Amino acid sequence: MRRRTMQTAAAAFALLTLVGCGTGRQSYATDTDLKRWDCGAELLLPNIDTTTLRDISIFIYHTDDFREDSLSLRITTTTPDSLYHREELLFVPHHRRNAVGVSCEDVVTYRREVVFDRQGDYKITITPLRPVKGVAAVGIQLSKSE
């Protein structure tokens, strides 16, 4: 029963963040294995705007089973013309509870003032460098740079 509740909460969260509530933000998320996240989570970002500066944030949605004080992630970005860039990010969660109290969301800024200079689909793969327990979903949030 708890697993189904968590899956429903994660799906609702992903849907709400995808919509973005008209704030000029776009979010893309995918579910991970709550018991053991150890493989790449792929996100597909369609792009038609090749001039706007954007800030990119990484977020994770997790349960109380996630007790890490930091999480090393490998982020691989593949452009529409098949070029790729791979780097590591140290994700430091704040463990803030959401309003429902069932799970938490943590967000860290990944890049500022990025331009996606090719039209088409960008693929971003987020992979933990070691297995982790309690992560329900991971995603990318894009917002216009200020």
XYZ file of C-alpha atoms in Angstrom:
146
model
C 0.000 0.000 0.000
C 2.814 2.423 0.911
C 4.583 1.676 -2.393
C 1.437 2.489 -4.390
C 0.973 5.731 -2.429
C 4.562 6.748 -3.160
C 4.178 5.908 -6.860
C 0.987 7.977 -7.040
C 2.631 10.897 -5.236
C 5.672 10.741 -7.520
C 3.485 10.642 -10.640
C 1.441 13.618 -9.436
C 4.608 15.559 -8.648
C 6.096 14.796 -12.069
C 2.907 15.937 -13.798
C 2.717 19.176 -11.814
C 6.349 20.037 -12.442
C 6.031 19.226 -16.134
C 3.198 21.725 -16.481
C 5.110 24.420 -14.595
C 2.009 26.510 -13.808
C 2.821 29.188 -16.396
C 5.943 30.437 -14.587
C 8.271 30.336 -17.605
C 9.775 27.114 -16.299
C 9.829 23.707 -17.902
C 10.425 20.519 -15.979
C 11.154 17.014 -17.186
C 11.168 14.059 -14.795
C 11.347 10.296 -14.789
C 10.757 7.662 -12.129
C 13.603 5.680 -10.579
C 13.688 2.457 -8.570
C 12.909 3.371 -4.946
C 14.702 0.302 -3.611
C 17.917 0.784 -5.593
C 18.598 3.522 -8.108
C 21.781 2.464 -9.882
C 21.281 3.078 -13.592
C 20.862 6.072 -15.872
C 17.597 8.010 -15.847
C 16.986 9.404 -19.336
C 15.177 12.668 -20.010
C 14.262 13.907 -23.488
C 14.134 17.686 -23.892
C 12.619 18.887 -27.187
C 14.055 22.235 -28.281
C 13.016 24.756 -30.925
C 14.432 27.905 -29.256
C 18.111 28.343 -30.130
C 18.682 31.810 -28.630
C 17.219 32.020 -25.096
C 19.563 31.847 -22.118
C 18.365 29.282 -19.587
C 19.317 28.114 -16.124
C 19.272 24.373 -15.494
C 18.521 22.792 -12.129
C 18.547 19.125 -11.153
C 15.913 17.874 -8.734
C 15.286 14.626 -6.921
C 12.075 13.520 -5.282
C 12.746 11.103 -2.433
C 11.336 9.320 0.587
C 12.635 9.164 4.146
C 14.657 6.108 3.087
C 17.016 8.492 1.292
C 19.516 9.405 4.011
C 22.502 10.530 1.969
C 24.212 13.787 2.879
C 25.526 14.016 -0.691
C 25.007 12.209 -3.955
C 27.533 12.060 -6.797
C 25.824 12.109 -10.191
C 27.124 11.651 -13.729
C 25.279 13.870 -16.179
C 25.538 13.083 -19.877
C 24.034 15.478 -22.395
C 23.577 14.355 -26.005
C 22.717 17.018 -28.577
C 20.362 16.529 -31.550
C 23.413 16.046 -33.801
C 24.805 13.289 -31.506
C 27.582 15.256 -29.793
C 27.817 14.569 -26.094
C 29.229 16.069 -22.931
C 29.695 14.136 -19.692
C 30.523 15.509 -16.259
C 30.006 14.817 -12.585
C 27.938 16.838 -10.124
C 27.955 16.635 -6.339
C 24.295 16.924 -5.353
C 23.880 18.095 -1.739
C 20.270 17.623 -0.582
C 18.561 19.824 1.988
C 15.997 17.172 2.983
C 13.053 19.581 2.951
C 9.678 17.908 3.385
C 6.890 18.775 0.986
C 3.433 19.976 2.066
C 1.998 16.459 2.005
C 4.750 15.174 4.275
C 5.076 11.881 2.396
C 8.342 12.647 0.657
C 10.861 15.390 -0.068
C 12.108 17.355 -3.038
C 15.612 18.742 -3.318
C 16.822 21.050 -6.104
C 20.341 22.225 -6.971
C 21.463 24.595 -9.691
C 23.438 22.737 -12.337
C 24.224 25.362 -15.013
C 23.449 29.047 -15.573
C 22.961 30.937 -18.857
C 22.934 27.894 -21.125
C 21.884 28.113 -24.780
C 20.566 25.013 -26.539
C 21.885 26.059 -29.937
C 20.460 23.168 -31.975
C 16.825 22.457 -32.772
C 15.673 18.952 -31.938
C 15.751 16.570 -28.989
C 18.435 16.830 -26.333
C 18.879 13.710 -24.213
C 20.093 14.157 -20.651
C 21.009 11.041 -18.691
C 21.456 11.312 -14.925
C 23.262 8.388 -13.298
C 24.237 7.955 -9.634
C 27.895 6.971 -9.239
C 26.870 4.440 -6.593
C 23.536 2.741 -5.841
C 21.167 4.782 -3.705
C 17.939 3.920 -1.885
C 14.793 6.045 -1.554
C 14.898 8.190 -4.728
C 11.485 8.100 -6.414
C 12.142 10.454 -9.340
C 14.838 12.645 -10.831
C 14.500 15.533 -13.221
C 15.658 18.723 -14.893
C 14.088 22.151 -14.498
C 14.721 24.829 -17.132
C 14.042 28.495 -16.470
C 14.861 31.690 -18.345
C 18.051 33.275 -17.051
C 17.545 36.608 -15.322
